[in-house]
Amino acid sequence: MRIGELSRRTGVSERALRYYEEQGLLRPERRPSGYRVYRDVDVAAVRRIRVLLTAGLSTAQIVEVLPCMVDDDDLLAPICPELVDELVKQRDRIGAAIDELAATRANLDTIIANERRAS
Amino acid sequence: MRIGELSRRTGVSERALRYYEEQGLLRPERRPSGYRVYRDVDVAAVRRIRVLLTAGLSTAQIVEVLPCMVDDDDLLAPICPELVDELVKQRDRIGAAIDELAATRANLDTIIANERRAS
DNA sequence: CTAAACCTTCACGTTAATGTCAGAGTCAAC
DNA sequence: GTTGACTCTGACATTAACGTGAAGGTTTAG
């Protein structure tokens, strides 16, 4: 498929897809005309890229993670623990924020409950 | 305290503190000279802001949830009954933020598990 | 009283991940 | 063999969350 169809199937803009290629996240074939040609697996790849980006990872980090993600047929690159560390740190940062917000919500619940009882 | 001390006590740059004020996250008093004057509770507020920012929330999102983040030692202040609806809405916004973060953390957990399995 | 340290408001610079637009080539259909 | 949809490569614009001075007031220690 060409870039327009991949864009429609993923909801990601053509500009973003070209940017992902520029960053080494995608490596589409080229027709003699220069047109990019993507494979079906690229649809899943783009979705994974989106998940990681919205999780707060940079394209540079994703470029290291992607080869480690298991559905690339047979290619499994060696893992650097340093990278796993980064992922764990990111997860923990998110966890801390969740805890903060949860505590706040609990306090808010108490206030709401007290207010209802008082009135 | 003035901006320099708050910066030292939080590890956040003065520029960032002024930016937070610009975004409505902090509202320090002003001396006649124009100098900003912060209270002790602002130290905790800045730490919360940092936690939420590094978790991927925007200043616009934080400005919505921050006013509801009451301090633990700070017992229930008297609240107008007419504001309960607003409090419930705020609590729901916090809940939505928690859900978003939980989803991205779950994605990260999956990726981390896959990487461990690959190695 | 004066120097050092601190603070103020502009205002332009930076990085990441795009948006947008221009000018030009390509492909499928009629 | 021309129309119209699609794609190409630049290249400048944008947003967020700051960094980095410039030029100039303020506060405090001696």
GROMACS .gro file of C-alpha atoms in nm, chain B:
model
  119
  120MET     CA    1   0.994   3.341   5.044
  121ARG     CA    2   1.107   3.485   4.711
  122ILE     CA    3   1.159   3.307   4.383
  123GLY     CA    4   1.525   3.216   4.437
  124GLU     CA    5   1.456   3.025   4.754
  125LEU     CA    6   1.157   2.843   4.608
  126SER     CA    7   1.378   2.748   4.315
  127ARG     CA    8   1.645   2.608   4.546
  128ARG     CA    9   1.394   2.425   4.763
  129THR     CA   10   1.222   2.259   4.468
  130GLY     CA   11   1.506   2.221   4.221
  131VAL     CA   12   1.291   2.395   3.962
  132SER     CA   13   1.442   2.687   3.770
  133GLU     CA   14   1.320   3.041   3.829
  134ARG     CA   15   1.225   3.059   3.464
  135ALA     CA   16   1.004   2.753   3.505
  136LEU     CA   17   0.840   2.898   3.816
  137ARG     CA   18   0.754   3.217   3.627
  138TYR     CA   19   0.623   3.003   3.345
  139TYR     CA   20   0.400   2.810   3.586
  140GLU     CA   21   0.258   3.137   3.710
  141GLU     CA   22   0.200   3.249   3.353
  142GLN     CA   23   0.003   2.928   3.299
  143GLY     CA   24  -0.203   2.987   3.612
  144LEU     CA   25  -0.046   2.706   3.816
  145LEU     CA   26   0.094   2.938   4.084
  146ARG     CA   27  -0.038   3.271   4.209
  147PRO     CA   28   0.226   3.430   4.432
  148GLU     CA   29   0.168   3.764   4.604
  149ARG     CA   30   0.366   4.064   4.491
  150ARG     CA   31   0.561   4.313   4.692
  151PRO     CA   32   0.539   4.682   4.594
  152SER     CA   33   0.868   4.628   4.414
  153GLY     CA   34   0.710   4.360   4.198
  154TYR     CA   35   0.900   4.078   4.368
  155ARG     CA   36   0.705   3.753   4.390
  156VAL     CA   37   0.635   3.621   4.741
  157TYR     CA   38   0.557   3.252   4.783
  158ARG     CA   39   0.413   3.063   5.080
  159ASP     CA   40   0.540   2.736   5.223
  160VAL     CA   41   0.258   2.536   5.065
  161ASP     CA   42   0.389   2.640   4.724
  162VAL     CA   43   0.684   2.408   4.773
  163ALA     CA   44   0.448   2.110   4.781
  164ALA     CA   45   0.246   2.256   4.497
  165VAL     CA   46   0.554   2.280   4.276
  166ARG     CA   47   0.644   1.919   4.353
  167ARG     CA   48   0.296   1.808   4.250
  168ILE     CA   49   0.324   2.008   3.931
  169ARG     CA   50   0.652   1.836   3.851
  170VAL     CA   51   0.513   1.489   3.914
  171LEU     CA   52   0.219   1.552   3.686
  172LEU     CA   53   0.430   1.716   3.416
  173THR     CA   54   0.681   1.432   3.404
  174ALA     CA   55   0.391   1.190   3.386
  175GLY     CA   56   0.288   1.355   3.063
  176LEU     CA   57   0.007   1.588   3.171
  177SER     CA   58   0.001   1.934   3.014
  178THR     CA   59  -0.010   2.254   3.216
  179ALA     CA   60  -0.366   2.299   3.090
  180GLN     CA   61  -0.467   1.966   3.242
  181ILE     CA   62  -0.281   2.036   3.563
  182VAL     CA   63  -0.453   2.369   3.606
  183GLU     CA   64  -0.780   2.176   3.614
  184VAL     CA   65  -0.686   1.926   3.881
  185LEU     CA   66  -0.437   2.121   4.092
  186PRO     CA   67  -0.688   2.340   4.277
  187CYS     CA   68  -0.853   2.025   4.413
  188MET     CA   69  -0.534   1.882   4.552
  189VAL     CA   70  -0.575   1.952   4.921
  190ASP     CA   71  -0.298   1.889   5.166
  191ASP     CA   72  -0.328   1.599   5.406
  192ASP     CA   73  -0.275   1.798   5.725
  193ASP     CA   74  -0.520   2.051   5.596
  194LEU     CA   75  -0.857   1.938   5.728
  195LEU     CA   76  -1.181   1.992   5.548
  196ALA     CA   77  -1.239   2.356   5.489
  197PRO     CA   78  -1.598   2.478   5.493
  198ILE     CA   79  -1.737   2.449   5.143
  199CYS     CA   80  -2.046   2.602   4.997
  200PRO     CA   81  -2.304   2.330   4.923
  201GLU     CA   82  -2.363   2.481   4.584
  202LEU     CA   83  -2.011   2.384   4.487
  203VAL     CA   84  -2.056   2.012   4.541
  204ASP     CA   85  -2.151   1.963   4.178
  205GLU     CA   86  -1.832   2.131   4.074
  206LEU     CA   87  -1.632   1.916   4.313
  207VAL     CA   88  -1.787   1.603   4.166
  208LYS     CA   89  -1.694   1.721   3.818
  209GLN     CA   90  -1.338   1.787   3.930
  210ARG     CA   91  -1.320   1.442   4.086
  211ASP     CA   92  -1.435   1.291   3.758
  212ARG     CA   93  -1.172   1.484   3.566
  213ILE     CA   94  -0.912   1.344   3.800
  214GLY     CA   95  -1.057   0.999   3.744
  215ALA     CA   96  -1.025   1.043   3.369
  216ALA     CA   97  -0.663   1.150   3.405
  217ILE     CA   98  -0.596   0.843   3.620
  218ASP     CA   99  -0.756   0.616   3.362
  219GLU     CA  100  -0.544   0.761   3.082
  220LEU     CA  101  -0.225   0.720   3.279
  221ALA     CA  102  -0.320   0.367   3.387
  222ALA     CA  103  -0.375   0.271   3.024
  223THR     CA  104  -0.036   0.399   2.912
  224ARG     CA  105   0.129   0.230   3.209
  225ALA     CA  106  -0.037  -0.097   3.116
  226ASN     CA  107   0.105  -0.062   2.766
  227LEU     CA  108   0.449  -0.005   2.909
  228ASP     CA  109   0.412  -0.310   3.132
  229THR     CA  110   0.336  -0.524   2.831
  230ILE     CA  111   0.638  -0.397   2.645
  231ILE     CA  112   0.864  -0.450   2.945
  232ALA     CA  113   0.736  -0.805   2.983
  233ASN     CA  114   0.799  -0.877   2.615
  234GLU     CA  115   1.152  -0.747   2.635
  235ARG     CA  116   1.227  -0.960   2.939
  236ARG     CA  117   1.089  -1.263   2.758
  237ALA     CA  118   1.304  -1.192   2.455
  238SER     CA  119   1.624  -1.183   2.656
   0.00000   0.00000   0.00000
